[in-house]
Coordinates of C-alpha atoms and ligand atoms in Angstrom, one line a residue:
M242 CA 0.0 0.0 0.0
R243 CA 1.6 3.2 -1.1
I244 CA 0.9 6.7 0.1
R245 CA 0.1 9.1 -2.7
R246 CA 3.2 10.9 -3.9
E247 CA 1.7 14.4 -3.4
D248 CA 0.8 13.6 0.2
V249 CA 4.3 12.4 0.9
D250 CA 5.7 15.6 -0.5
A251 CA 3.2 17.7 1.5
V252 CA 4.2 15.9 4.7
R253 CA 7.9 16.6 3.9
E254 CA 7.2 20.2 3.2
R255 CA 5.0 20.9 6.1
S256 CA 7.0 19.1 8.8
R257 CA 9.4 21.5 10.3
I258 CA 12.6 19.5 10.5
D259 CA 14.1 21.6 13.3
E260 CA 11.0 20.9 15.4
V261 CA 11.0 17.2 14.7
V262 CA 14.7 16.8 15.3
G263 CA 14.4 19.1 18.3
E264 CA 12.2 16.5 20.0
H265 CA 15.3 14.3 20.3
V266 CA 18.3 16.6 20.0
A267 CA 18.9 20.0 21.6
L268 CA 19.8 22.2 18.6
R269 CA 21.6 25.5 18.7
P270 CA 22.5 27.9 15.9
A271 CA 25.6 27.1 13.9
G272 CA 26.0 29.9 11.5
V273 CA 23.6 31.3 8.9
G274 CA 20.6 29.0 8.3
S275 CA 22.2 26.1 10.1
M276 CA 21.8 24.4 13.5
K277 CA 23.7 21.7 15.2
G278 CA 23.6 19.3 18.1
L279 CA 24.8 16.0 19.4
C280 CA 24.2 13.2 16.9
P281 CA 21.6 10.7 18.1
F282 CA 23.0 8.0 15.8
H283 CA 26.5 7.8 17.2
D284 CA 28.1 8.6 20.5
E285 CA 29.8 12.0 20.5
R286 CA 30.6 14.8 22.8
T287 CA 31.0 17.7 20.4
P288 CA 28.2 18.3 17.9
S289 CA 28.7 17.3 14.4
F290 CA 25.1 16.7 13.6
H291 CA 23.8 19.6 11.4
V292 CA 20.3 20.6 10.4
R293 CA 19.5 23.1 7.7
P294 CA 15.8 24.0 8.2
Q295 CA 15.4 25.9 5.0
V296 CA 16.3 23.0 2.8
G297 CA 14.8 20.4 5.2
L298 CA 18.0 18.3 5.4
W299 CA 20.2 17.0 8.1
H300 CA 23.7 15.5 8.0
C301 CA 26.1 14.2 10.6
F302 CA 29.8 14.9 9.8
G303 CA 30.7 12.4 12.4
C304 CA 29.0 9.3 11.1
N305 CA 28.0 10.5 7.7
E306 CA 24.3 9.7 8.2
G307 CA 22.0 12.2 6.6
G308 CA 18.7 12.8 4.8
D309 CA 15.4 14.6 5.1
V310 CA 12.8 14.7 7.9
I311 CA 11.2 11.4 6.9
S312 CA 14.5 9.5 7.0
F313 CA 15.2 11.1 10.4
V314 CA 12.0 9.8 11.8
Q315 CA 12.6 6.4 10.2
K316 CA 16.0 6.1 11.7
I317 CA 15.3 7.5 15.2
D318 CA 12.1 5.5 15.7
H319 CA 13.1 2.4 13.7
L320 CA 10.1 2.8 11.4
S321 CA 9.5 1.9 7.8
F322 CA 9.1 4.7 5.2
V323 CA 5.3 4.4 5.3
E324 CA 5.2 4.4 9.1
A325 CA 7.4 7.4 9.3
V326 CA 5.2 9.4 6.9
E327 CA 2.1 8.3 8.8
R328 CA 3.7 9.4 12.1
L329 CA 4.6 12.8 10.7
A330 CA 1.1 13.2 9.1
A331 CA -0.5 12.4 12.4
R332 CA 1.7 15.1 14.0
L333 CA 0.5 17.6 11.4
G334 CA -3.1 16.5 11.7
M335 CA -3.1 15.5 8.1
E336 CA -5.1 12.7 6.6
L337 CA -3.2 10.6 4.1
R338 CA -4.5 9.1 0.8
Y339 CA -3.2 5.8 -0.6
E340 CA -2.5 4.9 -4.2
D341 CA -4.9 2.0 -4.6
D342 CA -7.8 2.8 -2.4
G343 CA -9.5 5.3 -4.6
G344 CA -8.0 8.1 -2.6
R345 CA -10.1 7.5 0.5
P346 CA -8.6 8.6 3.8
A347 CA -7.0 5.7 5.6
S348 CA -8.3 6.2 9.0
G349 CA -9.5 3.0 10.6
R350 CA -7.9 0.8 8.0
R351 CA -5.7 -1.5 10.1
D352 CA -3.8 -3.0 7.2
T353 CA -2.4 0.3 6.0
V354 CA -1.0 1.3 9.3
G355 CA 2.4 0.1 10.5
Q356 CA 2.8 -2.0 13.6
R357 CA 4.4 0.7 15.7
Q358 CA 1.4 2.9 15.2
R359 CA -0.9 0.1 16.2
L360 CA 1.0 -0.6 19.4
V361 CA 1.1 3.1 20.2
E362 CA -2.6 3.3 19.5
A363 CA -3.2 0.3 21.8
H364 CA -1.3 2.1 24.6
R365 CA -3.3 5.3 24.0
V366 CA -6.6 3.4 24.4
A367 CA -5.2 1.5 27.4
Q368 CA -4.1 4.6 29.1
Q369 CA -7.5 6.2 28.7
Y370 CA -9.2 3.1 29.9
Y371 CA -7.0 2.7 33.0
A372 CA -7.4 6.4 33.9
E373 CA -11.2 6.0 33.7
Q374 CA -11.0 2.9 35.9
L375 CA -9.1 4.9 38.6
V376 CA -12.2 7.1 39.3
A377 CA -14.6 4.1 39.2
A378 CA -16.2 2.6 42.3
G379 CA -14.9 -0.5 43.9
D380 CA -11.2 -1.7 44.1
A381 CA -9.9 1.5 42.6
A382 CA -10.5 3.2 45.9
T383 CA -7.3 1.5 47.1
G384 CA -5.4 3.1 44.3
R385 CA -6.8 6.5 45.0
Q386 CA -6.0 6.1 48.7
F387 CA -2.4 5.2 47.8
L388 CA -2.1 8.5 45.8
L389 CA -3.8 10.6 48.4
G390 CA -1.6 9.0 51.1
R391 CA 1.4 10.4 49.1
G392 CA 0.0 13.8 48.6
F393 CA -1.5 13.5 45.1
D394 CA -5.1 14.5 44.5
G395 CA -7.3 13.8 41.5
E396 CA -5.9 16.8 39.6
A397 CA -2.4 15.5 40.0
A398 CA -3.4 12.0 39.0
T399 CA -5.1 13.4 35.9
A400 CA -2.1 15.6 34.9
F401 CA 0.1 12.5 34.9
G402 CA -2.4 10.2 33.4
V403 CA -2.3 7.7 36.4
G404 CA -4.6 4.8 36.1
F405 CA -5.9 1.7 37.7
A406 CA -5.8 -1.8 36.3
P407 CA -8.9 -3.8 37.4
R408 CA -8.3 -7.1 39.2
S409 CA -10.4 -9.3 36.9
G410 CA -7.6 -10.3 34.6
E411 CA -9.2 -9.6 31.3
A412 CA -10.9 -6.2 31.6
L413 CA -8.4 -4.4 29.4
L414 CA -8.3 -7.3 26.9
R415 CA -12.0 -7.2 26.4
H416 CA -11.9 -3.4 25.9
L417 CA -9.0 -3.6 23.4
R418 CA -10.6 -6.5 21.5
G419 CA -13.8 -4.4 21.3
K420 CA -11.7 -1.7 19.6
G421 CA -10.5 -4.1 17.0
F422 CA -7.0 -5.0 18.2
T423 CA -5.9 -8.5 17.2
E424 CA -4.4 -11.2 19.5
E425 CA -1.0 -10.7 17.9
E426 CA -1.1 -7.0 18.5
L427 CA -2.2 -7.4 22.1
L428 CA 0.7 -9.8 22.8
A429 CA 3.2 -7.7 20.9
S430 CA 2.2 -4.6 22.9
G431 CA 3.1 -6.3 26.2
L432 CA -0.3 -5.2 27.6
A433 CA -1.3 -8.9 27.5
A434 CA 0.6 -12.0 28.5
Q435 CA 0.2 -15.5 27.3
G436 CA -1.3 -18.0 29.7
R437 CA -2.1 -21.6 29.4
R438 CA -5.7 -20.8 28.6
G439 CA -5.0 -17.9 26.3
L440 CA -4.2 -14.2 26.8
Y441 CA -4.7 -12.3 30.1
D442 CA -4.1 -8.7 31.3
R443 CA -0.5 -8.2 32.3
F444 CA -1.4 -5.6 34.9
R445 CA -4.0 -6.7 37.4
G446 CA -5.1 -4.8 40.5
R447 CA -2.3 -2.3 40.2
L448 CA -1.8 1.5 40.1
L449 CA -0.4 2.4 36.7
W450 CA 1.8 5.2 35.4
P451 CA 1.9 5.7 31.7
I452 CA 5.5 5.8 30.4
R453 CA 5.8 8.1 27.4
D454 CA 8.6 8.5 24.8
L455 CA 10.1 11.8 23.9
A456 CA 7.4 12.6 21.4
G457 CA 4.7 12.0 24.1
D458 CA 3.4 8.7 22.9
V459 CA 2.6 6.2 25.7
V460 CA 4.8 3.2 25.1
G461 CA 4.5 1.3 28.3
F462 CA 3.4 1.3 31.9
G463 CA 4.9 1.1 35.4
A464 CA 2.6 -0.7 37.8
R465 CA 2.6 -0.5 41.7
R466 CA 1.4 -3.4 43.8
L467 CA -1.7 -2.5 45.9
F468 CA -3.2 -5.6 47.3
D469 CA -1.8 -8.1 49.7
D470 CA -3.2 -11.0 47.7
D471 CA -1.5 -9.9 44.5
S472 CA 0.2 -13.1 43.3
I473 CA 3.1 -11.1 41.9
Q474 CA 5.3 -10.1 44.8
A475 CA 7.3 -7.4 43.0
K476 CA 6.4 -3.9 44.3
Y477 CA 6.8 -2.5 40.8
L478 CA 6.1 -4.2 37.5
N479 CA 6.9 -2.7 34.2
T480 CA 6.0 -3.3 30.6
P481 CA 8.4 -6.0 29.2
E482 CA 10.8 -5.2 26.3
T483 CA 8.7 -4.7 23.2
S484 CA 9.4 -3.2 19.8
I485 CA 8.3 0.2 21.2
Y486 CA 9.5 -0.1 24.8
K487 CA 13.2 -0.4 25.7
K488 CA 13.8 0.1 29.4
S489 CA 17.4 1.1 28.7
Q490 CA 16.1 4.1 26.8
V491 CA 12.9 5.2 28.4
L492 CA 12.8 7.9 31.1
Y493 CA 9.6 8.5 33.0
G494 CA 8.6 12.2 32.8
V495 CA 10.9 13.0 29.9
D496 CA 8.0 14.2 27.7
L497 CA 7.0 16.7 30.3
A498 CA 10.5 17.7 31.2
K499 CA 12.3 17.9 27.9
R500 CA 11.6 21.6 27.1
E501 CA 12.6 22.8 30.5
I502 CA 15.7 20.6 30.5
A503 CA 16.8 22.2 27.2
R504 CA 15.9 25.7 28.4
T505 CA 17.5 25.5 31.8
G506 CA 20.4 23.1 31.1
R507 CA 19.5 21.1 34.1
V508 CA 18.0 17.6 34.6
V509 CA 17.1 16.0 37.9
V510 CA 17.2 12.2 38.0
V511 CA 15.0 10.7 40.8
E512 CA 14.2 7.1 41.6
G513 CA 10.5 6.6 41.2
Y514 CA 7.3 7.7 39.5
T515 CA 6.0 9.4 42.6
D516 CA 9.3 11.3 42.9
V517 CA 8.9 12.6 39.4
M518 CA 5.4 13.7 40.2
A519 CA 6.4 15.3 43.4
C520 CA 9.2 17.2 41.8
H521 CA 7.1 18.5 38.9
L522 CA 4.3 19.6 41.3
A523 CA 6.9 21.2 43.6
G524 CA 8.3 23.4 40.8
V525 CA 11.2 21.2 39.7
P526 CA 9.8 20.5 36.2
V527 CA 13.1 18.9 35.0
A528 CA 12.7 15.6 36.9
V529 CA 12.9 12.2 35.2
A530 CA 13.3 8.6 36.4
T531 CA 14.4 5.4 34.9
C532 CA 11.9 2.6 34.8
G533 CA 12.9 -0.6 36.5
T534 CA 16.6 -0.3 35.7
A535 CA 19.7 1.7 36.7
F536 CA 20.6 4.9 35.0
G537 CA 22.8 3.6 32.2
T538 CA 24.9 4.8 29.2
E539 CA 21.9 5.0 26.9
H540 CA 20.1 7.2 29.4
I541 CA 23.3 9.4 29.5
R542 CA 23.2 9.8 25.8
I543 CA 19.5 10.9 25.8
V544 CA 20.1 13.3 28.6
R545 CA 23.2 14.7 27.0
R546 CA 21.3 15.3 23.8
L547 CA 18.6 17.2 25.6
L548 CA 21.1 19.3 27.5
G549 CA 22.9 20.2 24.4
D550 CA 26.6 19.6 24.8
E551 CA 29.6 20.3 26.9
E552 CA 30.3 23.6 25.1
R553 CA 27.2 24.9 26.8
L554 CA 28.5 26.0 30.2
G555 CA 26.9 25.2 33.5
T556 CA 24.7 22.2 32.5
E557 CA 23.9 20.1 35.4
V558 CA 22.7 16.6 36.0
V559 CA 21.4 16.2 39.6
F560 CA 20.9 12.7 41.0
T561 CA 18.8 12.4 44.1
F562 CA 19.6 9.3 46.1
D563 CA 18.4 7.9 49.4
G564 CA 21.2 8.6 51.8
D565 CA 21.8 4.9 52.1
E566 CA 24.5 2.5 51.0
A567 CA 22.8 1.7 47.7
G568 CA 22.8 5.4 46.9
R569 CA 26.4 5.7 47.7
K570 CA 27.2 2.7 45.5
A571 CA 25.1 4.1 42.7
A572 CA 27.0 7.4 42.9
L573 CA 30.4 5.7 42.9
R574 CA 29.3 3.6 39.9
A575 CA 28.4 6.7 38.0
F576 CA 31.9 7.8 38.9
D577 CA 33.4 5.1 36.7
E578 CA 31.0 5.5 33.8
D579 CA 31.8 8.6 32.0
Q580 CA 33.7 11.3 33.7
R581 CA 33.1 13.9 31.1
F582 CA 29.4 13.5 32.0
V583 CA 30.3 13.1 35.7
A584 CA 32.2 16.4 35.8
Q585 CA 28.8 18.2 35.7
T586 CA 27.1 15.7 37.9
F587 CA 25.7 16.5 41.3
I588 CA 24.2 14.5 44.1
A589 CA 21.4 15.7 46.3
V590 CA 20.6 13.7 49.4
A591 CA 18.0 14.8 51.9
A592 CA 19.5 15.0 55.4
D593 CA 17.1 12.5 56.8
G594 CA 17.2 10.1 53.8
M595 CA 13.8 11.1 52.5
D596 CA 13.0 10.9 48.8
P597 CA 11.4 13.9 47.0
C598 CA 7.9 12.4 47.4
E599 CA 8.3 12.0 51.2
L600 CA 9.9 15.4 51.4
R601 CA 7.1 17.2 49.6
Q602 CA 4.6 15.5 51.9
A603 CA 6.4 16.2 55.1
R604 CA 7.6 19.7 54.4
G605 CA 6.0 20.9 51.2
G606 CA 7.2 21.8 47.7
E607 CA 9.8 24.3 48.9
A608 CA 11.7 21.6 50.7
V609 CA 12.0 19.7 47.4
K610 CA 13.4 22.7 45.7
E611 CA 15.8 23.2 48.6
L612 CA 16.9 19.6 48.3
I613 CA 17.8 20.1 44.7
E614 CA 19.6 23.4 45.5
S615 CA 21.6 21.6 48.2
R616 CA 23.3 19.4 45.6
Q617 CA 27.0 18.7 45.9
P618 CA 29.4 17.8 43.1
L619 CA 29.6 14.0 42.6
F620 CA 33.4 14.0 43.3
E621 CA 32.8 15.7 46.6
F622 CA 30.0 13.4 47.5
A623 CA 32.1 10.3 46.6
I624 CA 35.0 11.5 48.7
R625 CA 32.9 12.5 51.7
S626 CA 30.8 9.4 51.7
T627 CA 34.0 7.4 51.7
L628 CA 35.2 9.4 54.7
A629 CA 31.9 8.9 56.5
Q630 CA 32.8 5.2 56.9
V631 CA 35.7 6.0 59.3
N632 CA 36.0 7.9 62.6
L633 CA 37.9 11.0 61.8
D634 CA 38.2 11.9 65.5
T635 CA 41.1 9.4 65.9
A636 CA 44.5 9.5 64.2
E637 CA 44.0 5.9 63.1
G638 CA 40.6 6.9 61.5
R639 CA 42.2 9.8 59.7
V640 CA 45.0 7.6 58.3
Q641 CA 42.4 5.0 57.3
G642 CA 40.3 7.8 55.7
L643 CA 43.3 9.0 53.7
R644 CA 44.0 5.4 52.5
M645 CA 40.4 5.0 51.4
A646 CA 39.8 8.5 49.9
A647 CA 43.1 9.0 48.1
P648 CA 42.3 6.4 45.3
V649 CA 38.9 8.2 44.8
V650 CA 40.7 11.5 44.1
A651 CA 43.3 9.7 42.0
R652 CA 40.4 8.3 39.9
I653 CA 39.3 11.8 38.8
R654 CA 40.3 11.7 35.2
D655 CA 40.5 15.4 34.7
A656 CA 44.0 16.1 36.1
S657 CA 43.3 19.8 36.6
L658 CA 40.6 18.9 39.2
R659 CA 42.7 16.5 41.2
P660 CA 44.9 19.1 43.1
E661 CA 41.7 21.0 44.2
Y662 CA 40.1 17.9 45.5
A663 CA 43.4 16.9 47.2
R664 CA 43.3 20.2 49.0
Q665 CA 39.6 19.6 50.0
L666 CA 40.4 16.2 51.2
A667 CA 43.3 17.6 53.3
K668 CA 40.8 20.0 54.9
W669 CA 38.2 17.3 55.6
L670 CA 40.9 15.1 57.1
G671 CA 42.6 17.9 59.0
M672 CA 46.0 16.9 57.4
E673 CA 48.8 18.7 55.5
V674 CA 48.0 19.2 51.8
E675 CA 51.5 17.8 50.9
A676 CA 50.9 14.5 52.6
V677 CA 47.5 14.1 51.0
T678 CA 48.9 15.1 47.5
R679 CA 51.6 12.5 47.9
A680 CA 49.0 9.8 48.9
V681 CA 46.9 10.7 45.8
I682 CA 49.8 10.5 43.5
A683 CA 50.9 7.2 45.0
A684 CA 47.3 5.9 44.7
G685 CA 47.3 6.9 41.0
R686 CA 50.4 4.8 40.4
A687 CA 49.2 1.8 42.4
P688 CA 48.2 -1.0 40.0
G689 CA 44.6 -2.1 40.1
D690 CA 43.8 0.4 42.9
G691 CA 44.1 3.9 41.4
R692 CA 43.1 5.4 38.2
V693 CA 41.5 3.0 35.7
Q694 CA 43.8 2.6 32.7
R695 CA 42.3 2.2 29.3
G696 CA 41.4 -1.3 28.5
Q697 CA 42.5 -2.5 31.9
R698 CA 39.2 -3.5 33.3
S699 CA 38.3 -6.9 31.9
G700 CA 34.9 -7.4 30.4
E701 CA 34.1 -3.7 30.2
P702 CA 34.5 -1.5 27.2
P703 CA 37.4 1.0 27.6
T704 CA 36.4 4.4 28.7
P705 CA 37.4 7.1 26.3
P706 CA 39.9 9.4 28.0
E707 CA 39.7 13.2 28.2
R708 CA 40.9 14.5 24.8
P709 CA 42.6 17.7 24.2
R710 CA 40.0 19.9 22.5
R711 CA 40.5 19.9 18.8
P712 CA 41.0 23.5 17.5
P713 CA 39.0 24.8 14.6
A714 CA 40.8 23.6 11.4
S715 CA 39.8 26.8 9.6
D716 CA 42.6 28.8 11.2
P717 CA 45.5 28.5 8.7
I718 CA 48.2 28.5 11.4
V719 CA 46.4 25.8 13.3
R720 CA 45.9 23.8 10.1
T721 CA 49.6 24.2 9.2
E722 CA 50.7 23.1 12.7
R723 CA 48.4 20.0 12.5
E724 CA 49.7 19.1 9.0
A725 CA 53.4 19.6 10.2
L726 CA 52.8 17.2 13.0
E727 CA 51.1 14.7 10.7
C728 CA 54.2 14.8 8.5
L729 CA 56.6 14.4 11.5
L730 CA 54.7 11.4 12.5
Q731 CA 53.8 9.8 9.2
V732 CA 56.7 10.6 6.9
P733 CA 59.7 11.8 9.0
Q734 CA 62.1 10.8 6.2
L735 CA 60.5 13.5 4.0
V736 CA 60.7 16.3 6.5
P737 CA 63.7 18.8 6.5
A738 CA 65.5 17.3 9.5
A739 CA 67.7 20.2 10.6
E740 CA 64.8 22.7 10.6
A741 CA 62.4 20.2 12.3
D742 CA 64.8 19.4 15.1
A743 CA 65.6 23.1 15.6
L744 CA 61.9 23.9 16.3
P745 CA 61.8 25.2 19.9
G746 CA 59.4 24.0 22.5
D747 CA 57.0 26.8 21.9
A748 CA 57.0 26.5 18.1
F749 CA 53.4 25.2 18.2
T750 CA 50.7 27.6 19.5
V751 CA 47.9 25.1 20.1
P752 CA 48.5 23.4 23.5
A753 CA 47.5 20.0 22.2
H754 CA 49.9 20.4 19.3
R755 CA 52.6 21.5 21.7
A756 CA 52.0 18.4 23.8
V757 CA 52.5 16.2 20.7
H758 CA 55.6 18.1 19.7
D759 CA 56.9 17.6 23.2
A760 CA 56.4 13.9 22.8
I761 CA 58.2 13.9 19.4
R762 CA 61.1 15.7 21.0
A763 CA 61.1 13.4 24.0
A764 CA 61.1 10.4 21.7
G765 CA 64.4 11.6 20.2
G766 CA 63.2 13.7 17.3
L767 CA 64.1 13.2 13.7
A768 CA 67.4 11.3 14.4
V769 CA 65.4 8.5 15.9
A770 CA 62.4 8.9 13.6
T771 CA 64.5 8.2 10.5
S772 CA 66.5 5.3 12.0
V773 CA 63.6 3.0 13.1
T774 CA 60.6 1.5 11.4
P775 CA 57.5 3.8 11.0
Q776 CA 55.6 1.7 13.5
A777 CA 58.4 1.8 16.1
W778 CA 58.6 5.6 15.7
L779 CA 54.9 6.0 16.4
E780 CA 55.2 3.6 19.4
K781 CA 58.1 5.7 20.8
V782 CA 56.2 8.9 20.4
R783 CA 53.1 7.4 22.0
E784 CA 55.2 6.1 24.9
N785 CA 56.3 9.7 25.6
A786 CA 52.8 11.1 25.4
P787 CA 50.5 11.3 28.4
G788 CA 47.2 9.3 27.9
P789 CA 44.9 11.7 26.0
V790 CA 47.9 13.1 24.0
A791 CA 48.7 9.6 22.8
D792 CA 45.2 9.4 21.2
L793 CA 45.9 12.6 19.4
V794 CA 49.2 11.2 18.2
T795 CA 47.2 8.2 16.8
E796 CA 44.7 10.5 15.1
L797 CA 47.4 12.5 13.5
A798 CA 49.2 9.4 12.4
V799 CA 46.1 8.0 10.6
A800 CA 45.0 11.2 9.1
P801 CA 44.8 10.9 5.3
P802 CA 47.9 12.3 3.6
Q803 CA 47.8 15.8 2.1
A804 CA 49.4 14.7 -1.2
Q805 CA 49.4 11.6 -3.3
S806 CA 52.9 11.1 -4.6
D807 CA 56.1 11.0 -2.5
E808 CA 57.5 13.9 -4.4
A809 CA 54.4 16.1 -3.7
L810 CA 54.3 14.8 -0.1
A811 CA 58.0 15.8 0.4
R812 CA 57.2 19.3 -1.0
H813 CA 54.2 19.6 1.3
A814 CA 56.2 18.3 4.4
T815 CA 59.0 20.8 3.7
S816 CA 56.5 23.6 3.3
V817 CA 54.5 23.0 6.4
V818 CA 57.5 22.5 8.7
L819 CA 59.2 25.6 7.4
H820 CA 56.0 27.5 7.8
V821 CA 55.8 26.5 11.5
A822 CA 59.4 27.6 12.0
E823 CA 58.6 30.9 10.2
Y824 CA 55.5 31.6 12.2
E825 CA 57.6 31.0 15.4
L826 CA 60.3 33.4 14.2
T827 CA 57.6 36.0 13.3
R828 CA 56.2 35.8 16.8
R829 CA 59.7 36.1 18.2
L830 CA 60.4 39.1 16.1
A831 CA 57.3 40.9 17.2
E832 CA 58.2 40.1 20.8
L833 CA 61.8 41.4 20.4
N834 CA 60.5 44.5 18.6
G835 CA 58.1 45.3 21.4
R836 CA 60.8 44.7 24.0
M837 CA 63.2 47.0 22.1
Q838 CA 60.7 49.8 22.0
R839 CA 60.5 49.8 25.8
M840 CA 64.3 49.9 26.2
D841 CA 66.6 52.8 26.8
P842 CA 69.7 53.0 24.5
G843 CA 72.6 50.9 25.9
A844 CA 74.3 47.6 25.8
E845 CA 71.0 45.7 26.6
K846 CA 69.3 47.3 23.6
D847 CA 72.2 46.6 21.4
Q848 CA 72.0 42.9 22.4
A849 CA 68.3 42.8 21.7
F850 CA 68.9 44.5 18.3
R851 CA 71.5 41.8 17.4
E852 CA 69.0 39.1 18.3
L853 CA 66.4 40.8 16.2
M854 CA 68.7 40.9 13.2
A855 CA 69.6 37.3 13.6
A856 CA 66.0 36.3 13.8
E857 CA 65.2 38.4 10.7
A858 CA 68.1 36.7 8.8
A859 CA 66.8 33.3 9.9
R860 CA 63.4 34.1 8.7
R861 CA 64.6 35.4 5.3
A862 CA 66.6 32.2 4.9
L863 CA 63.6 30.1 5.7
Q864 CA 61.5 32.0 3.1
E865 CA 64.2 31.6 0.5
R866 CA 64.4 27.9 1.3
R867 CA 60.6 27.6 1.0
N868 CA 60.4 29.4 -2.3
A869 CA 63.4 27.5 -3.8
Ligands
ZN300 ZN1 26.5 10.9 13.7

């Protein structure tokens, strides 16, 4: 069944691609007529995903995916072409006509609608049904009492679409069958389960929270146990994995919170459905919760996309944990996950271990807001909760505290943060900063105890280290520096050796480039480079480069060459290396010139003048050499 061509075109034209993409990715302006954000199709930390609203196209320069608004919806929601067009049409309130049905609107025609749409429709009907049941007489009173007992009235229940699943076991089934849903659809939706005597309602006698995706479609439910005779003991029961519900990707409340998250740059992660409700009602409209699983890497990706990216300063992820051991463990686990993310991560723990829902009930909405404001950086939380396990009033306790907390500080991957936390730790312990710093450095060196090295943990994917920020390649000096380093690493035999080895330590202006140059010099420079195999040369440079710099060395070493033939490559290598030398001399000349201006006549000024002339002569020689 094909959708009429003109309808497809109309859907494409009328759908605003920036809005559709914006439901999944925080976009910000990137030059005239262009917007960018973090690619939802590959993991990245700086945006290479571009959208041009005027032409209705998107492209990711990181993974080279791209297309129009329809292909975006297809890819992001795993839909067929027809399903994607149908979804966009529904969004626009457009009715589609199909090629071979005489042009009649397709509404109600099951066979023309993709499975996803059917499952979403089943959930929409189920949500409505469950919400109606919550206000019915009988068993539902227990559900209403549960809500009232936690400070949620009928208005709150309605706002969040909370419902009640009747205890009979097939009430929903009957309702959905009456609406024309097939047995296969009911099973595939997860709303029904297969028993020995046929299908039955998955949720029975439970309070239900509808779980929506980013676009606001209900894709599953979270269900709270209410009755003592419930044969399922689990307090919470969730929709099983289906084609539209993936627990590693859903966040309860994200549909309500996404705009405020993007606007304020803050997201609050709480532990339960009632906590999300309590936060939103208390004036913290950025709260979300995972559904029956821990906050994992896929959740991190979703949150990161909503927040924008690291270039946006001051974004915050605030976790609320019960102040118990599980919360501490969860925080420390987050510590090892992704520190670029963790660096902006905060922990909020209520003094008396209450969750946001309990807090709102006991002390009102203001107390919830105060809890979030009382957040502390994850690093601080991790160190202090480690110290909380020992008695700092005794010398033995303090020594023990240092032994336990030093590895935590050493595990902070951003080296620039470590001294600050070493100072903090010294303060909390009442010890000398030097002693603590020594302990932190020693802990960082201790095998298996300190900082996690790349690829060291077995069974877990290596964590990408902090990379030196890549400078914009549009700057000609930056580009020349980069290409010179590429040549020094890739084709040292083609580089003018004397000039290359004469490059001083500050010849490169970009700090990351300077770090690579330092590693090249530490590895022995051109003399070594031209006397060992290319592989051995790179290995030597990498050995002399601290972690993240080693990765940049790799990147520069695999960069595509700037010329095709050896002869052209030699010309290119000579040119870029001499250019770097020349830029350095030009900077030195400007500096000498400025210094001379400020000098009174005398021996010192004469000396500076001689230096200036020498530099000038060197620069002329370089220029001649380059033009030869
Ligand atoms: Zn991409």
